[in-house]
Amino acid sequence: MVIDVQEKYFEKPNQPLKNSFVKNVEELVKNAKMNNVDVVFLEMGATPTLRSITKVFKNPKIITKHSYSALNAMLSSMVMNHDEYHLCGLYSDICIHATAKDLKKKGHEVVIHNRAVIESDRVLGYYENLDVYVTSSLKIRN
């Protein structure tokens, strides 16, 4: 699940951290595709996901969400057919956290790729008591 990596968040000149973040998300998505792992792009509102990330797919699966958590959007789009979900995107302490928390409540395993997330300027420590697997790897194997 690629959450909220949308053009509107990158309109201003990117800082080096954001540039490396985008490259890491691109690498993660390419790796998932290479291993035949389903990739879903979740967007808040109408601004599209960065083209550099979706371009590896002919017809990317794009779902619009209307809350911090992507779970309801995933359920209504009927793409919830896995036991484990890998998350990356914006913002780790808001949308990533809310989605991971809801997925865990539904009994799914969750992996957060911490090299492919950016936290907001809020307090860090969002993984505490969430019981998710956090990895620095950008590899996904089916």
Short mmCIF file of N, CA and C in Angstrom, two decimals:
data_model
loop_
_atom_site.label_atom_id
_atom_site.label_comp_id
_atom_site.label_asym_id
_atom_site.label_seq_id
_atom_site.Cartn_x
_atom_site.Cartn_y
_atom_site.Cartn_z
N MET A 1 0.84 -1.17 0.00
CA MET A 1 0.00 0.00 0.00
C MET A 1 0.89 1.24 0.00
N VAL A 2 0.72 2.05 -1.01
CA VAL A 2 1.43 3.32 -1.10
C VAL A 2 0.42 4.40 -0.74
N ILE A 3 0.65 5.06 0.39
CA ILE A 3 -0.35 5.96 0.95
C ILE A 3 0.07 7.42 0.81
N ASP A 4 -0.75 8.19 0.10
CA ASP A 4 -0.66 9.65 0.03
C ASP A 4 0.64 10.20 -0.53
N VAL A 5 1.30 9.50 -1.42
CA VAL A 5 2.51 10.05 -2.05
C VAL A 5 2.05 10.80 -3.30
N GLN A 6 1.42 11.93 -3.06
CA GLN A 6 0.72 12.67 -4.09
C GLN A 6 1.46 13.95 -4.49
N GLU A 7 1.23 14.35 -5.73
CA GLU A 7 1.90 15.51 -6.29
C GLU A 7 1.77 16.75 -5.42
N LYS A 8 0.62 16.97 -4.81
CA LYS A 8 0.41 18.20 -4.05
C LYS A 8 1.37 18.34 -2.88
N TYR A 9 1.89 17.24 -2.38
CA TYR A 9 2.82 17.30 -1.26
C TYR A 9 4.26 17.56 -1.71
N PHE A 10 4.49 17.55 -3.01
CA PHE A 10 5.85 17.72 -3.54
C PHE A 10 5.93 18.88 -4.54
N GLU A 11 5.00 19.83 -4.45
CA GLU A 11 5.01 20.97 -5.37
C GLU A 11 6.18 21.90 -5.12
N LYS A 12 6.54 22.09 -3.88
CA LYS A 12 7.68 22.94 -3.53
C LYS A 12 8.95 22.15 -3.78
N PRO A 13 10.08 22.86 -3.95
CA PRO A 13 11.35 22.12 -4.15
C PRO A 13 11.58 21.10 -3.04
N ASN A 14 11.95 19.91 -3.45
CA ASN A 14 12.13 18.82 -2.49
C ASN A 14 13.43 18.96 -1.72
N GLN A 15 13.37 18.63 -0.45
CA GLN A 15 14.55 18.57 0.37
C GLN A 15 15.23 17.22 0.09
N PRO A 16 16.53 17.10 0.41
CA PRO A 16 17.21 15.81 0.17
C PRO A 16 16.49 14.62 0.79
N LEU A 17 15.93 14.78 1.99
CA LEU A 17 15.21 13.69 2.64
C LEU A 17 14.02 13.26 1.79
N LYS A 18 13.28 14.21 1.29
CA LYS A 18 12.12 13.87 0.47
C LYS A 18 12.55 13.24 -0.84
N ASN A 19 13.65 13.70 -1.42
CA ASN A 19 14.15 13.09 -2.65
C ASN A 19 14.52 11.63 -2.43
N SER A 20 15.23 11.34 -1.33
CA SER A 20 15.58 9.95 -1.05
C SER A 20 14.34 9.14 -0.71
N PHE A 21 13.38 9.75 -0.02
CA PHE A 21 12.12 9.07 0.28
C PHE A 21 11.43 8.63 -1.00
N VAL A 22 11.29 9.53 -1.97
CA VAL A 22 10.62 9.20 -3.23
C VAL A 22 11.37 8.08 -3.94
N LYS A 23 12.68 8.15 -3.98
CA LYS A 23 13.48 7.08 -4.62
C LYS A 23 13.26 5.75 -3.91
N ASN A 24 13.16 5.77 -2.59
CA ASN A 24 12.93 4.54 -1.84
C ASN A 24 11.54 3.96 -2.13
N VAL A 25 10.54 4.81 -2.23
CA VAL A 25 9.19 4.33 -2.58
C VAL A 25 9.20 3.75 -3.99
N GLU A 26 9.86 4.43 -4.91
CA GLU A 26 9.97 3.91 -6.28
C GLU A 26 10.61 2.53 -6.29
N GLU A 27 11.70 2.36 -5.54
CA GLU A 27 12.39 1.07 -5.48
C GLU A 27 11.50 0.00 -4.86
N LEU A 28 10.78 0.33 -3.81
CA LEU A 28 9.88 -0.61 -3.16
C LEU A 28 8.78 -1.06 -4.11
N VAL A 29 8.20 -0.13 -4.85
CA VAL A 29 7.13 -0.45 -5.81
C VAL A 29 7.66 -1.32 -6.94
N LYS A 30 8.83 -0.98 -7.47
CA LYS A 30 9.42 -1.80 -8.54
C LYS A 30 9.69 -3.21 -8.05
N ASN A 31 10.21 -3.33 -6.83
CA ASN A 31 10.50 -4.63 -6.26
C ASN A 31 9.22 -5.45 -6.08
N ALA A 32 8.17 -4.80 -5.62
CA ALA A 32 6.88 -5.49 -5.45
C ALA A 32 6.37 -6.00 -6.81
N LYS A 33 6.43 -5.14 -7.81
CA LYS A 33 5.96 -5.55 -9.15
C LYS A 33 6.78 -6.72 -9.67
N MET A 34 8.09 -6.65 -9.51
CA MET A 34 8.98 -7.71 -9.99
C MET A 34 8.64 -9.04 -9.33
N ASN A 35 8.14 -9.00 -8.10
CA ASN A 35 7.80 -10.22 -7.37
C ASN A 35 6.30 -10.54 -7.41
N ASN A 36 5.59 -9.92 -8.34
CA ASN A 36 4.14 -10.14 -8.53
C ASN A 36 3.33 -9.91 -7.27
N VAL A 37 3.71 -8.88 -6.51
CA VAL A 37 2.97 -8.50 -5.31
C VAL A 37 2.02 -7.38 -5.69
N ASP A 38 0.76 -7.49 -5.29
CA ASP A 38 -0.22 -6.45 -5.57
C ASP A 38 0.21 -5.13 -4.95
N VAL A 39 0.07 -4.04 -5.70
CA VAL A 39 0.36 -2.70 -5.20
C VAL A 39 -0.87 -1.85 -5.39
N VAL A 40 -1.27 -1.17 -4.31
CA VAL A 40 -2.41 -0.27 -4.36
C VAL A 40 -1.93 1.11 -3.96
N PHE A 41 -2.35 2.12 -4.72
CA PHE A 41 -2.01 3.50 -4.43
C PHE A 41 -3.24 4.17 -3.83
N LEU A 42 -3.09 4.66 -2.62
CA LEU A 42 -4.20 5.32 -1.93
C LEU A 42 -3.95 6.81 -1.90
N GLU A 43 -5.00 7.56 -2.27
CA GLU A 43 -4.87 9.01 -2.39
C GLU A 43 -5.95 9.70 -1.57
N MET A 44 -5.54 10.73 -0.87
CA MET A 44 -6.49 11.57 -0.13
C MET A 44 -6.91 12.69 -1.06
N GLY A 45 -8.17 12.67 -1.48
CA GLY A 45 -8.65 13.72 -2.39
C GLY A 45 -8.32 13.41 -3.83
N ALA A 46 -8.30 14.46 -4.64
CA ALA A 46 -8.22 14.27 -6.08
C ALA A 46 -6.84 14.43 -6.69
N THR A 47 -5.83 14.76 -5.91
CA THR A 47 -4.49 14.93 -6.48
C THR A 47 -3.84 13.57 -6.69
N PRO A 48 -3.29 13.33 -7.89
CA PRO A 48 -2.75 11.99 -8.18
C PRO A 48 -1.43 11.69 -7.47
N THR A 49 -1.15 10.39 -7.34
CA THR A 49 0.13 9.91 -6.84
C THR A 49 1.22 10.34 -7.83
N LEU A 50 2.43 10.56 -7.32
CA LEU A 50 3.54 10.95 -8.19
C LEU A 50 3.68 9.98 -9.35
N ARG A 51 3.77 10.50 -10.53
CA ARG A 51 3.87 9.67 -11.74
C ARG A 51 5.13 8.80 -11.73
N SER A 52 6.20 9.30 -11.14
CA SER A 52 7.45 8.50 -11.11
C SER A 52 7.27 7.21 -10.34
N ILE A 53 6.24 7.15 -9.49
CA ILE A 53 5.98 5.95 -8.70
C ILE A 53 4.99 5.01 -9.39
N THR A 54 3.97 5.57 -10.03
CA THR A 54 2.95 4.73 -10.66
C THR A 54 3.33 4.25 -12.07
N LYS A 55 4.34 4.86 -12.67
CA LYS A 55 4.64 4.58 -14.08
C LYS A 55 5.05 3.14 -14.37
N VAL A 56 5.43 2.37 -13.37
CA VAL A 56 5.82 0.98 -13.63
C VAL A 56 4.62 0.09 -13.89
N PHE A 57 3.42 0.62 -13.72
CA PHE A 57 2.19 -0.14 -13.97
C PHE A 57 1.43 0.45 -15.14
N LYS A 58 0.93 -0.43 -15.99
CA LYS A 58 0.11 0.02 -17.11
C LYS A 58 -1.20 0.62 -16.61
N ASN A 59 -1.84 -0.08 -15.68
CA ASN A 59 -3.09 0.37 -15.08
C ASN A 59 -2.98 0.26 -13.56
N PRO A 60 -2.37 1.27 -12.93
CA PRO A 60 -2.19 1.17 -11.47
C PRO A 60 -3.53 1.14 -10.73
N LYS A 61 -3.57 0.38 -9.63
CA LYS A 61 -4.77 0.34 -8.78
C LYS A 61 -4.74 1.57 -7.89
N ILE A 62 -5.65 2.51 -8.16
CA ILE A 62 -5.71 3.76 -7.40
C ILE A 62 -7.04 3.83 -6.69
N ILE A 63 -6.99 4.09 -5.39
CA ILE A 63 -8.19 4.18 -4.57
C ILE A 63 -8.16 5.51 -3.82
N THR A 64 -9.28 6.22 -3.87
CA THR A 64 -9.39 7.47 -3.12
C THR A 64 -9.88 7.16 -1.73
N LYS A 65 -9.22 7.77 -0.74
CA LYS A 65 -9.65 7.59 0.64
C LYS A 65 -10.12 8.93 1.18
N HIS A 66 -10.95 8.87 2.21
CA HIS A 66 -11.54 10.09 2.76
C HIS A 66 -11.28 10.23 4.26
N SER A 67 -10.35 9.43 4.77
CA SER A 67 -9.99 9.52 6.18
C SER A 67 -8.52 9.16 6.31
N TYR A 68 -7.95 9.38 7.49
CA TYR A 68 -6.54 9.04 7.68
C TYR A 68 -6.28 7.57 7.39
N SER A 69 -7.11 6.71 7.91
CA SER A 69 -6.94 5.28 7.67
C SER A 69 -7.43 4.91 6.28
N ALA A 70 -6.68 4.05 5.62
CA ALA A 70 -7.06 3.59 4.28
C ALA A 70 -7.97 2.37 4.33
N LEU A 71 -8.24 1.85 5.52
CA LEU A 71 -8.98 0.58 5.62
C LEU A 71 -10.37 0.65 4.99
N ASN A 72 -11.16 1.65 5.29
CA ASN A 72 -12.52 1.73 4.74
C ASN A 72 -12.49 1.83 3.21
N ALA A 73 -11.54 2.59 2.67
CA ALA A 73 -11.42 2.70 1.21
C ALA A 73 -11.05 1.35 0.61
N MET A 74 -10.16 0.62 1.28
CA MET A 74 -9.77 -0.70 0.80
C MET A 74 -10.95 -1.67 0.86
N LEU A 75 -11.70 -1.64 1.96
CA LEU A 75 -12.85 -2.53 2.10
C LEU A 75 -13.91 -2.23 1.04
N SER A 76 -14.20 -0.95 0.82
CA SER A 76 -15.25 -0.61 -0.15
C SER A 76 -14.81 -0.90 -1.59
N SER A 77 -13.50 -0.95 -1.83
CA SER A 77 -12.99 -1.29 -3.16
C SER A 77 -12.77 -2.78 -3.34
N MET A 78 -13.05 -3.53 -2.29
CA MET A 78 -12.94 -4.99 -2.30
C MET A 78 -11.56 -5.47 -2.72
N VAL A 79 -10.51 -4.86 -2.16
CA VAL A 79 -9.15 -5.31 -2.44
C VAL A 79 -8.47 -5.85 -1.18
N MET A 80 -9.26 -6.23 -0.21
CA MET A 80 -8.73 -6.74 1.06
C MET A 80 -8.68 -8.26 1.04
N ASN A 81 -7.77 -8.82 0.24
CA ASN A 81 -7.73 -10.27 0.11
C ASN A 81 -6.37 -10.86 0.49
N HIS A 82 -5.66 -10.18 1.40
CA HIS A 82 -4.35 -10.66 1.83
C HIS A 82 -4.30 -10.74 3.35
N ASP A 83 -3.37 -11.55 3.84
CA ASP A 83 -3.16 -11.64 5.29
C ASP A 83 -2.16 -10.61 5.78
N GLU A 84 -1.23 -10.21 4.88
CA GLU A 84 -0.16 -9.30 5.27
C GLU A 84 -0.15 -8.10 4.33
N TYR A 85 0.07 -6.91 4.91
CA TYR A 85 0.10 -5.68 4.15
C TYR A 85 1.38 -4.91 4.45
N HIS A 86 2.02 -4.44 3.39
CA HIS A 86 3.24 -3.64 3.50
C HIS A 86 2.85 -2.19 3.25
N LEU A 87 3.27 -1.30 4.15
CA LEU A 87 2.88 0.10 4.05
C LEU A 87 4.08 1.00 3.82
N CYS A 88 3.87 2.02 2.99
CA CYS A 88 4.84 3.09 2.83
C CYS A 88 4.07 4.34 2.48
N GLY A 89 4.69 5.50 2.64
CA GLY A 89 4.04 6.73 2.24
C GLY A 89 4.11 7.83 3.28
N LEU A 90 3.13 8.72 3.23
CA LEU A 90 3.01 9.88 4.11
C LEU A 90 1.80 9.68 5.00
N TYR A 91 1.72 10.15 6.08
CA TYR A 91 2.75 10.43 7.06
C TYR A 91 2.72 9.31 8.07
N SER A 92 3.90 8.86 8.49
CA SER A 92 3.98 7.66 9.31
C SER A 92 3.25 7.79 10.63
N ASP A 93 3.17 8.99 11.16
CA ASP A 93 2.51 9.18 12.45
C ASP A 93 1.04 9.56 12.30
N ILE A 94 0.56 9.65 11.08
CA ILE A 94 -0.85 9.99 10.87
C ILE A 94 -1.50 8.87 10.04
N CYS A 95 -1.41 8.95 8.73
CA CYS A 95 -2.11 8.00 7.86
C CYS A 95 -1.54 6.59 7.90
N ILE A 96 -0.22 6.47 7.93
CA ILE A 96 0.38 5.13 8.02
C ILE A 96 0.00 4.50 9.35
N HIS A 97 0.11 5.26 10.41
CA HIS A 97 -0.22 4.76 11.75
C HIS A 97 -1.69 4.34 11.83
N ALA A 98 -2.59 5.20 11.35
CA ALA A 98 -4.03 4.90 11.42
C ALA A 98 -4.37 3.66 10.60
N THR A 99 -3.76 3.53 9.44
CA THR A 99 -4.02 2.37 8.59
C THR A 99 -3.47 1.09 9.23
N ALA A 100 -2.24 1.16 9.74
CA ALA A 100 -1.64 -0.01 10.39
C ALA A 100 -2.48 -0.45 11.59
N LYS A 101 -2.91 0.50 12.38
CA LYS A 101 -3.72 0.21 13.57
C LYS A 101 -5.02 -0.49 13.18
N ASP A 102 -5.69 0.03 12.16
CA ASP A 102 -6.96 -0.59 11.72
C ASP A 102 -6.74 -1.97 11.10
N LEU A 103 -5.66 -2.13 10.34
CA LEU A 103 -5.37 -3.45 9.76
C LEU A 103 -5.10 -4.47 10.87
N LYS A 104 -4.36 -4.07 11.89
CA LYS A 104 -4.08 -4.96 13.02
C LYS A 104 -5.37 -5.35 13.74
N LYS A 105 -6.26 -4.40 13.93
CA LYS A 105 -7.55 -4.69 14.59
C LYS A 105 -8.34 -5.73 13.82
N LYS A 106 -8.18 -5.74 12.48
CA LYS A 106 -8.88 -6.71 11.63
C LYS A 106 -8.13 -8.03 11.53
N GLY A 107 -6.99 -8.16 12.22
CA GLY A 107 -6.26 -9.42 12.26
C GLY A 107 -5.20 -9.60 11.19
N HIS A 108 -4.85 -8.54 10.46
CA HIS A 108 -3.83 -8.64 9.41
C HIS A 108 -2.45 -8.38 9.98
N GLU A 109 -1.44 -8.99 9.35
CA GLU A 109 -0.05 -8.68 9.66
C GLU A 109 0.32 -7.42 8.90
N VAL A 110 1.16 -6.58 9.49
CA VAL A 110 1.53 -5.30 8.88
C VAL A 110 3.04 -5.14 8.92
N VAL A 111 3.60 -4.71 7.79
CA VAL A 111 5.02 -4.38 7.68
C VAL A 111 5.10 -2.92 7.26
N ILE A 112 5.85 -2.13 8.01
CA ILE A 112 6.08 -0.73 7.65
C ILE A 112 7.52 -0.61 7.19
N HIS A 113 7.72 -0.11 5.99
CA HIS A 113 9.06 0.07 5.43
C HIS A 113 9.54 1.46 5.82
N ASN A 114 10.33 1.53 6.89
CA ASN A 114 10.64 2.84 7.46
C ASN A 114 11.57 3.69 6.59
N ARG A 115 12.20 3.12 5.59
CA ARG A 115 12.97 3.95 4.65
C ARG A 115 12.07 4.54 3.57
N ALA A 116 10.81 4.11 3.56
CA ALA A 116 9.86 4.59 2.55
C ALA A 116 8.66 5.25 3.21
N VAL A 117 8.89 5.85 4.36
CA VAL A 117 7.87 6.67 5.03
C VAL A 117 8.52 7.96 5.50
N ILE A 118 7.73 8.98 5.59
CA ILE A 118 8.16 10.24 6.19
C ILE A 118 7.16 10.56 7.28
N GLU A 119 7.68 10.99 8.41
CA GLU A 119 6.78 11.39 9.48
C GLU A 119 6.53 12.89 9.36
N SER A 120 5.42 13.32 9.90
CA SER A 120 5.14 14.76 9.94
C SER A 120 6.03 15.37 11.01
N ASP A 121 5.81 16.60 11.31
CA ASP A 121 6.61 17.27 12.34
C ASP A 121 6.11 16.95 13.74
N ARG A 122 5.23 15.98 13.85
CA ARG A 122 4.69 15.61 15.16
C ARG A 122 5.70 14.77 15.94
N VAL A 123 5.31 14.36 17.12
CA VAL A 123 6.17 13.56 17.98
C VAL A 123 6.40 12.18 17.36
N LEU A 124 7.62 11.69 17.43
CA LEU A 124 7.92 10.35 16.93
C LEU A 124 7.52 9.31 17.97
N GLY A 125 7.60 8.05 17.61
CA GLY A 125 7.24 6.99 18.53
C GLY A 125 5.93 6.33 18.14
N TYR A 126 5.54 6.47 16.90
CA TYR A 126 4.25 5.98 16.42
C TYR A 126 4.17 4.46 16.35
N TYR A 127 5.29 3.75 16.41
CA TYR A 127 5.25 2.29 16.33
C TYR A 127 4.94 1.65 17.67
N GLU A 128 5.07 2.41 18.75
CA GLU A 128 4.88 1.84 20.08
C GLU A 128 3.48 1.25 20.23
N ASN A 129 3.43 0.07 20.82
CA ASN A 129 2.16 -0.61 21.11
C ASN A 129 1.31 -0.89 19.88
N LEU A 130 1.92 -0.91 18.70
CA LEU A 130 1.16 -1.16 17.49
C LEU A 130 1.30 -2.61 17.03
N ASP A 131 2.35 -3.30 17.48
CA ASP A 131 2.58 -4.70 17.14
C ASP A 131 2.67 -4.91 15.63
N VAL A 132 3.48 -4.07 14.97
CA VAL A 132 3.72 -4.23 13.54
C VAL A 132 5.20 -4.52 13.34
N TYR A 133 5.52 -5.12 12.22
CA TYR A 133 6.91 -5.38 11.86
C TYR A 133 7.44 -4.16 11.13
N VAL A 134 8.52 -3.59 11.62
CA VAL A 134 9.13 -2.42 10.99
C VAL A 134 10.46 -2.85 10.40
N THR A 135 10.66 -2.54 9.12
CA THR A 135 11.88 -2.96 8.45
C THR A 135 12.50 -1.80 7.71
N SER A 136 13.81 -1.83 7.57
CA SER A 136 14.49 -0.83 6.76
C SER A 136 14.68 -1.35 5.33
N SER A 137 14.27 -2.57 5.08
CA SER A 137 14.42 -3.17 3.76
C SER A 137 13.41 -2.60 2.78
N LEU A 138 13.83 -2.54 1.52
CA LEU A 138 12.92 -2.13 0.45
C LEU A 138 12.57 -3.34 -0.41
N LYS A 139 12.81 -4.53 0.11
CA LYS A 139 12.52 -5.76 -0.62
C LYS A 139 11.18 -6.32 -0.19
N ILE A 140 10.41 -6.75 -1.17
CA ILE A 140 9.14 -7.43 -0.91
C ILE A 140 9.15 -8.71 -1.73
N ARG A 141 8.90 -9.80 -1.07
CA ARG A 141 8.81 -11.08 -1.78
C ARG A 141 7.43 -11.65 -1.59
N ASN A 142 6.90 -12.22 -2.64
CA ASN A 142 5.55 -12.79 -2.59
C ASN A 142 5.59 -14.12 -1.87
#
